[in-house]
Short mmCIF file of C-alpha atoms in Angstrom, two decimals:
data_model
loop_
_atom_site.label_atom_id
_atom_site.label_comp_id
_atom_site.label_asym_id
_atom_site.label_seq_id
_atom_site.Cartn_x
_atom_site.Cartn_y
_atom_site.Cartn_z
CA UNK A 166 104.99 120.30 111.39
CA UNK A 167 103.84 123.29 108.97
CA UNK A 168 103.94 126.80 110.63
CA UNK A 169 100.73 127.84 112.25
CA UNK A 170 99.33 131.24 111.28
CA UNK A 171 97.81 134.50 112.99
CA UNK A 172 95.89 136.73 110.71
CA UNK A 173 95.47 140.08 112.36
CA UNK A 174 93.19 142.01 110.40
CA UNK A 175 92.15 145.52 111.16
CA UNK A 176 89.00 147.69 109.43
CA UNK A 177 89.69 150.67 107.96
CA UNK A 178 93.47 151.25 109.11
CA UNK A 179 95.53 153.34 107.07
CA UNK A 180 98.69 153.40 106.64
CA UNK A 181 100.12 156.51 108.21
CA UNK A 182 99.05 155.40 111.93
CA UNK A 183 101.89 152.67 113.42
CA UNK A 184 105.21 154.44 114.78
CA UNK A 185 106.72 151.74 112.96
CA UNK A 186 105.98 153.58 109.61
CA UNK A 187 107.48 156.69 111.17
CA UNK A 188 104.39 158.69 112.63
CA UNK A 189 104.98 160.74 115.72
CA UNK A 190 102.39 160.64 118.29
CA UNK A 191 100.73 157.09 118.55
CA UNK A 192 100.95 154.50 120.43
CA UNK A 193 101.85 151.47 118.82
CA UNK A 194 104.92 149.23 121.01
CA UNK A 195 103.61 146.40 120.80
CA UNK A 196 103.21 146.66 116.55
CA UNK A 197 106.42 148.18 116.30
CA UNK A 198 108.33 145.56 118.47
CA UNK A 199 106.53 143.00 116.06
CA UNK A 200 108.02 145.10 112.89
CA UNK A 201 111.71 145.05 114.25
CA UNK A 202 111.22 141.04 114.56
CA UNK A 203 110.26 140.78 111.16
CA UNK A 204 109.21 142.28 107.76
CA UNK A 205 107.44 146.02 107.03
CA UNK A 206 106.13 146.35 104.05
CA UNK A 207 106.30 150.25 103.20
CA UNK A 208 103.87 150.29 99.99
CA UNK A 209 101.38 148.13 100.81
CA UNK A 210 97.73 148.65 98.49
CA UNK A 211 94.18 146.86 98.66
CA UNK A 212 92.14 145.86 96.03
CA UNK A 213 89.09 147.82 96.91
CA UNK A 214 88.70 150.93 98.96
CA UNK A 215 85.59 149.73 100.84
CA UNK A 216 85.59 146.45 102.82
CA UNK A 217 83.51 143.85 100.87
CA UNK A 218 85.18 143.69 97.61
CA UNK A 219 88.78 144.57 99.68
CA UNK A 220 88.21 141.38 101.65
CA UNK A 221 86.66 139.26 99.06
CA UNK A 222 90.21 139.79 97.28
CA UNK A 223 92.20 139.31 100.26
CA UNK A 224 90.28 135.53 101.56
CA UNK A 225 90.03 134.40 97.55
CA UNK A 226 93.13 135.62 96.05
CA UNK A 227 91.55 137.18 93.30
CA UNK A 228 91.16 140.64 91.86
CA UNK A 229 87.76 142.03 91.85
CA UNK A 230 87.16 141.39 88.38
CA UNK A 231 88.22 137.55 89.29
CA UNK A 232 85.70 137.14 92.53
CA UNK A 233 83.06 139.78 91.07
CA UNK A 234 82.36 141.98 94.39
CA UNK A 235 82.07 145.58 93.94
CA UNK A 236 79.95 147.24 96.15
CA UNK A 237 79.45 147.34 100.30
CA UNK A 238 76.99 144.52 100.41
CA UNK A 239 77.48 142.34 97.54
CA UNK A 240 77.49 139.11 97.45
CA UNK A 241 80.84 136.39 97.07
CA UNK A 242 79.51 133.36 94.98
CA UNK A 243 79.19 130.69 96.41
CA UNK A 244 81.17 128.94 94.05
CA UNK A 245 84.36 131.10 95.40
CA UNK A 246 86.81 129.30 97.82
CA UNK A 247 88.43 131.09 100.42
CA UNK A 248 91.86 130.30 101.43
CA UNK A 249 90.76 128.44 105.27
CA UNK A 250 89.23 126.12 102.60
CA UNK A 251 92.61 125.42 101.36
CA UNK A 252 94.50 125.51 104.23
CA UNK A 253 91.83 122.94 106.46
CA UNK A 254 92.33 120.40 103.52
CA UNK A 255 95.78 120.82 104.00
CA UNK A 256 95.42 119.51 107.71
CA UNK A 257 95.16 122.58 109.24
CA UNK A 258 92.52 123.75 112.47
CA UNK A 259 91.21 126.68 111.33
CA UNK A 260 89.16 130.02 113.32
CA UNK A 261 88.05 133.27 112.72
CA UNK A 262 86.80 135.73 115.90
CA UNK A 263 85.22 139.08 114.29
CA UNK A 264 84.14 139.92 110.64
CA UNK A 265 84.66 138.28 107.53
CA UNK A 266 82.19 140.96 105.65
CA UNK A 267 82.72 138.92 102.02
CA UNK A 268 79.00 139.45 101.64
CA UNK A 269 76.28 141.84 103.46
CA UNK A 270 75.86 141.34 107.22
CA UNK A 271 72.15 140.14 106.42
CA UNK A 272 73.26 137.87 104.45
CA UNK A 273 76.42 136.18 106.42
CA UNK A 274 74.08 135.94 109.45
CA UNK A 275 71.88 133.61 108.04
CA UNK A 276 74.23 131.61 105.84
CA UNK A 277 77.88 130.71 106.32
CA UNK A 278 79.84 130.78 102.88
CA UNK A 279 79.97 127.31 101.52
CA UNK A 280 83.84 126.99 101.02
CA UNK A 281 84.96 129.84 103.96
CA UNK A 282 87.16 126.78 105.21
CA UNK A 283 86.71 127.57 109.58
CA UNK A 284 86.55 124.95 111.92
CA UNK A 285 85.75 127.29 114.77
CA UNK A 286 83.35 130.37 113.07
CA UNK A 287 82.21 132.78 115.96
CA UNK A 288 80.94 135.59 113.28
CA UNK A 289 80.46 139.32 114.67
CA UNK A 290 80.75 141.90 111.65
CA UNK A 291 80.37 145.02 113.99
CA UNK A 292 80.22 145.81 117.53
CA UNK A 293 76.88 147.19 117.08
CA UNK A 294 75.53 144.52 115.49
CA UNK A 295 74.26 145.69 112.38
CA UNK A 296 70.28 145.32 112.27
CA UNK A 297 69.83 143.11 115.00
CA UNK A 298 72.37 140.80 113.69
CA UNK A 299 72.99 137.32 116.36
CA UNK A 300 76.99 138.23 117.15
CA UNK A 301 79.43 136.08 118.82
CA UNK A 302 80.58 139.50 120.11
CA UNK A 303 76.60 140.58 121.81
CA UNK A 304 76.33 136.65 123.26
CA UNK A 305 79.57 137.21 125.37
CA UNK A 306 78.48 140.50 126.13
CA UNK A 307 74.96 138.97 127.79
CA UNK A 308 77.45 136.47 129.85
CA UNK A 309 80.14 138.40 131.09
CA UNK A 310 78.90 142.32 130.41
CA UNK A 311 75.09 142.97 130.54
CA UNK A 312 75.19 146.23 131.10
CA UNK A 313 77.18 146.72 128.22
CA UNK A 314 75.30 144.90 125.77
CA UNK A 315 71.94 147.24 127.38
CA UNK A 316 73.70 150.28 126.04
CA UNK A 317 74.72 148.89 122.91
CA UNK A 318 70.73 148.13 122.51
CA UNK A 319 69.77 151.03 123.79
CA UNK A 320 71.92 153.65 122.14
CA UNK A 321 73.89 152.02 119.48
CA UNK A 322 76.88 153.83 117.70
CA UNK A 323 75.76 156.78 120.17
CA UNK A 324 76.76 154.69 123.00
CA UNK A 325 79.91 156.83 123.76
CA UNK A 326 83.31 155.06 124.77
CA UNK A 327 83.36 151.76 126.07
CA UNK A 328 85.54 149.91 128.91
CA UNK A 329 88.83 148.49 127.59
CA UNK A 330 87.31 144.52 128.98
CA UNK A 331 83.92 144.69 127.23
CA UNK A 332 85.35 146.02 123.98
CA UNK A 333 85.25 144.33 120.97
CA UNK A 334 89.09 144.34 120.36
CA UNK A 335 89.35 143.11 123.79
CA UNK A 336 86.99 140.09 123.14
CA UNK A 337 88.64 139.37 119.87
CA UNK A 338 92.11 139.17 121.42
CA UNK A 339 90.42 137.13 124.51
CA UNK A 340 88.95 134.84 122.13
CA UNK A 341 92.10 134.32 119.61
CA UNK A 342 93.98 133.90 123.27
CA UNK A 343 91.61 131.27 124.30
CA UNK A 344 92.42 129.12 121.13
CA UNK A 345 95.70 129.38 120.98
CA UNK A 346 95.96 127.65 124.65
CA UNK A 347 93.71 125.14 123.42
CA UNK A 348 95.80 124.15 120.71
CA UNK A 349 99.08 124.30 122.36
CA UNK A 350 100.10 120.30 122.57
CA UNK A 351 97.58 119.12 119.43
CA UNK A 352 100.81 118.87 117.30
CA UNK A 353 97.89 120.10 114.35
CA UNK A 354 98.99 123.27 112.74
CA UNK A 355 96.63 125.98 112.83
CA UNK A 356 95.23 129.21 111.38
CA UNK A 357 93.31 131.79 113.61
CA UNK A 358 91.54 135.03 112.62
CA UNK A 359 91.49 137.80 114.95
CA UNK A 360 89.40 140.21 112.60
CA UNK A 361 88.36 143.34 114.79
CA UNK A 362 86.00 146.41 113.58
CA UNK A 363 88.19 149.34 114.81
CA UNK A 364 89.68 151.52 113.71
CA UNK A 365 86.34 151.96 112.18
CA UNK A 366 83.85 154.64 112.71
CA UNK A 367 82.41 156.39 114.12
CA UNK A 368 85.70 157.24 116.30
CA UNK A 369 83.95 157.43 119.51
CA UNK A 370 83.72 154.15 121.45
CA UNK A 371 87.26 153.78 122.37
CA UNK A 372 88.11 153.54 126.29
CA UNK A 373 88.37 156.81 127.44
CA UNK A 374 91.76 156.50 129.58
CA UNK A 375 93.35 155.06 125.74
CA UNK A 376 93.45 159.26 124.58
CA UNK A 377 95.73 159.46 127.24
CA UNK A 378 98.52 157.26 125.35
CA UNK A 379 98.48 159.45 122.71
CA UNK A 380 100.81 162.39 122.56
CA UNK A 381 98.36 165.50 120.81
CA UNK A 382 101.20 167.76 119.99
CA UNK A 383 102.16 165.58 117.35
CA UNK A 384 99.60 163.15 116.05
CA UNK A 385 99.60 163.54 112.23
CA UNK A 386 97.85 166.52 110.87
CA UNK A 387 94.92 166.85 108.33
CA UNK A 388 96.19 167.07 105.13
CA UNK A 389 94.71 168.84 102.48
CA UNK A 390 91.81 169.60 103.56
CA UNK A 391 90.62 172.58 101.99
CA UNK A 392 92.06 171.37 98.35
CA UNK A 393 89.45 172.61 95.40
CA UNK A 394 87.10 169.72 94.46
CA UNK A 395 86.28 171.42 90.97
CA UNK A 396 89.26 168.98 89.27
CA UNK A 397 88.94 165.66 90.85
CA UNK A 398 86.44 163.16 89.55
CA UNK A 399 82.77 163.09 90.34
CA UNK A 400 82.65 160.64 93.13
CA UNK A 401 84.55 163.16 94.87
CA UNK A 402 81.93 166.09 93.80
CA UNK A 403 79.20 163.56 94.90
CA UNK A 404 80.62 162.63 98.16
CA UNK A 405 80.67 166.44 99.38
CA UNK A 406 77.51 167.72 97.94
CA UNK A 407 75.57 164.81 99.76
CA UNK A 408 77.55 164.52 102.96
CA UNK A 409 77.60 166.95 105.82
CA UNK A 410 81.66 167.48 105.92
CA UNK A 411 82.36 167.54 109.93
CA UNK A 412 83.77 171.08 111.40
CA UNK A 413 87.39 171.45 112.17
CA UNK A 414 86.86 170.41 115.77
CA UNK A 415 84.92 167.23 114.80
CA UNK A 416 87.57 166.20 112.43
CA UNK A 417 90.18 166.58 115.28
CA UNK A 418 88.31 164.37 117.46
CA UNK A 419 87.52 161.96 114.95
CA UNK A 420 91.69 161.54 114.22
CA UNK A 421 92.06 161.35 118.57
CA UNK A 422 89.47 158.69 118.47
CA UNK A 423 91.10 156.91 115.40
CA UNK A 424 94.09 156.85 116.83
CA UNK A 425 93.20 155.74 120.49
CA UNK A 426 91.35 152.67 119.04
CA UNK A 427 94.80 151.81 117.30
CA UNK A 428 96.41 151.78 121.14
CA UNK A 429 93.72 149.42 122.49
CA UNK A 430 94.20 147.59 119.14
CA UNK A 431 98.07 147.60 119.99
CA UNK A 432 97.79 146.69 123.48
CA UNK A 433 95.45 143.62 122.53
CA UNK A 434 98.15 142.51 119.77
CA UNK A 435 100.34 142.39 122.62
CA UNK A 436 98.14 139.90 124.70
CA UNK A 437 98.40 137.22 121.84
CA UNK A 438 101.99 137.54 121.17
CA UNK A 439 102.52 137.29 124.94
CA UNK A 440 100.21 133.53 124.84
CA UNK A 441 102.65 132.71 122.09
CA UNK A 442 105.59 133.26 123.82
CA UNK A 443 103.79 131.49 126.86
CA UNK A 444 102.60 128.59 125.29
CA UNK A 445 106.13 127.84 123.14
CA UNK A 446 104.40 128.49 119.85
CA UNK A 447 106.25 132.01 118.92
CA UNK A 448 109.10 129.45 117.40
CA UNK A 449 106.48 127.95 114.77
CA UNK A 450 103.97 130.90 114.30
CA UNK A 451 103.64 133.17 111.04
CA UNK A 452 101.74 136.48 112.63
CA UNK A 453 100.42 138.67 109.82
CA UNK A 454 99.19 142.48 110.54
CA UNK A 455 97.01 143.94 108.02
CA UNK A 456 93.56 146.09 107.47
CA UNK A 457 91.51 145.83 104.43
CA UNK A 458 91.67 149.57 103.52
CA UNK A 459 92.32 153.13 104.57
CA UNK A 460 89.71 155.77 106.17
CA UNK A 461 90.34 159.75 105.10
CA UNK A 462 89.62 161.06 108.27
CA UNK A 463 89.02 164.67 106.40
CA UNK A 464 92.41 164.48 104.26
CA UNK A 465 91.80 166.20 101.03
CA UNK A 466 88.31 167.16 102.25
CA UNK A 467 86.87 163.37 102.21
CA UNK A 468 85.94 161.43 104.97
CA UNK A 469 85.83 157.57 105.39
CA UNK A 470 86.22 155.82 102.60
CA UNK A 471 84.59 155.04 99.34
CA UNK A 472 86.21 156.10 95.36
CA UNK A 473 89.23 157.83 96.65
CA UNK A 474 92.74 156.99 95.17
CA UNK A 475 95.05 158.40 97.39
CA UNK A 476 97.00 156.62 99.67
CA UNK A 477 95.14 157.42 102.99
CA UNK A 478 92.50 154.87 101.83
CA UNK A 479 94.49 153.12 99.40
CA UNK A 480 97.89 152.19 101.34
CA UNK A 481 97.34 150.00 104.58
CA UNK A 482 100.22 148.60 107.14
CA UNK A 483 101.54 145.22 106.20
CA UNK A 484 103.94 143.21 108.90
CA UNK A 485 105.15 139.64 108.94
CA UNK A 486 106.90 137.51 111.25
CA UNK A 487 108.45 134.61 110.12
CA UNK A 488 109.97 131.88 112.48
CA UNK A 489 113.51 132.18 111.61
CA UNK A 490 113.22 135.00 109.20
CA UNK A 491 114.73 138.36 108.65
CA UNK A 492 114.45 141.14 111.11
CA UNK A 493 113.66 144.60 110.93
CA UNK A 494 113.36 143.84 107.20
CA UNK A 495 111.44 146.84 105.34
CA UNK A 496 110.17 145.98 101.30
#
């Protein structure tokens, strides 16, 4: 039977933030244990610094001049086929849990992309969800955490940090768990999605107790961050002059928050390796760890992401295991 596949994909995680890659400070065992069983890839670049046209490339295949997304909220034709699409013909079951974010949120809410290819589709592009948006993510909050879903209604992104079982990570990982026990014994292969929002901003709705992991002394520094702007291209300029850049403090906070996230992210990772083992699918199971770009997080005096070539929002982790392939392989 052909290998089944586990897509991890991150938002916004650069590159610099897995111990695995050499950063002091994080906490990342279960990521790193995944690296020494398989492949790191050390220069790993996206497409697109912002997610739609970064993903578009990464589920087509295709550069952006091949697919034709540019901006935040464009479009994919509808003429486009995403790799599921493949794969399903191919006799694969196929999932996603989270955000595919190939087109505006409006947009994917009320239509599914014609060739996206999943069997099971349970469609959340943010934990907030954007606009009012109908989330897989806000129905299991109504059945198994009210109280959470009231804040999230109530206060939005202001809602402040957020219990490690009602996250989104959490329910992404529960979710990607839940399939993988319900195809152990189908003798179908399978691909599965587990696409969560964080490391995203705004930094601040990670559980509290995950700051704790993290050792402060020696979290990566900013870096940078009082360079001169008067050389670097406009979308720079543009970025400063119509953005209020956060105080030193705020910046610091921001990289705690980033990096917290990453643990629950970690720990989550964890769980669905651990159903592999448990379910004797580890032997015939590609898992693949990626984001779909970077986040600034006040290096060279930028925040988030957007025009910015360097390799904070450019250069994103990249690990593969293979059944039966090399270990603690770096490219």
């Amino acid at each position: 039977m052909p290998s089944n596949i586990i897509l991890i994909l991150t938002d916004q995680q650069r590159w610099d933030s897995l111990g695995c890659y050499g950063v002091e400070g994080v906490h990342t065992p279960n990521l790193d244990r995944l690296a020494a069983q398989g492949i790191r890839y050390n220069q790993c670049y996206v497409n697109a610094t912002i997610c739609t046209p970064s993903r578009a490339s990464l589920w087509t295949g295709k550069h952006l001049p091949g697919h034709g997304v540019y901006r935040l909220h464009d479009v994919l034709p509808q003429d486009e086929i995403l790799f599921p699409y493949h794969l399903r013909e191919a006799g694969y079951d196929t999932a996603l849990f989270g955000k595919l974010h190939v087109a505006g949120h409006m947009w994917e809410m009320n239509y599914r992309h014609r060739f996206d290819g999943f069997n099971t589709y349970e469609w959340a592009p943010d934990p907030n969800a954007y606009q009012g948006c109908d989330t897989a993510y806000w129905r299991w909050l109504a059945i198994h955490h009210p109280d959470i879903l009231e804040r999230w209604q109530q206060d939005g992104n202001r809602i402040g940090h957020i219990r490690a079982e009602a996250h989104f990570t959490t329910w992404a990982a529960n979710r990607t768990i839940d399939y993988i026990y319900d195809m152990e014994g189908t003798h179908r292969p399978f691909f599965c999605c587990m696409s969560v929002f964080d490391p995203h901003s705004p930094y601040t709705n990670y559980p509290a107790e995950y700051r704790n992991l993290l050792d402060l002394d020696t979290l990566p520094e900013l870096f940078a961050v009082d360079e001169a702007f008067e050389h670097r291209p406009i979308a720079h300029r543009l970025e400063r002059s119509t953005k209020t850049f956060p105080d030193e403090e705020t910046l610091w906070e921001n990289r705690i928050g980033y990096h917290a996230a990453i643990a629950l992210i970690d720990e989550q990772v964890g769980r669905v390796l651990e159903a592999l083992d448990e379910t004797d699918q580890a032997d015939n199971t590609i898992v693949i760890f990626t984001s779909d770009h970077g986040d600034m997080l006040g290096d060279h005096g930028l925040t988030m992401k957007g025009g910015f070539m360097y390799d904070a929002c450019t250069r994103v982790p990249l690990i593969i295991r293979v059944p039966n392939g090399p270990t603690g392989h770096v490219v």
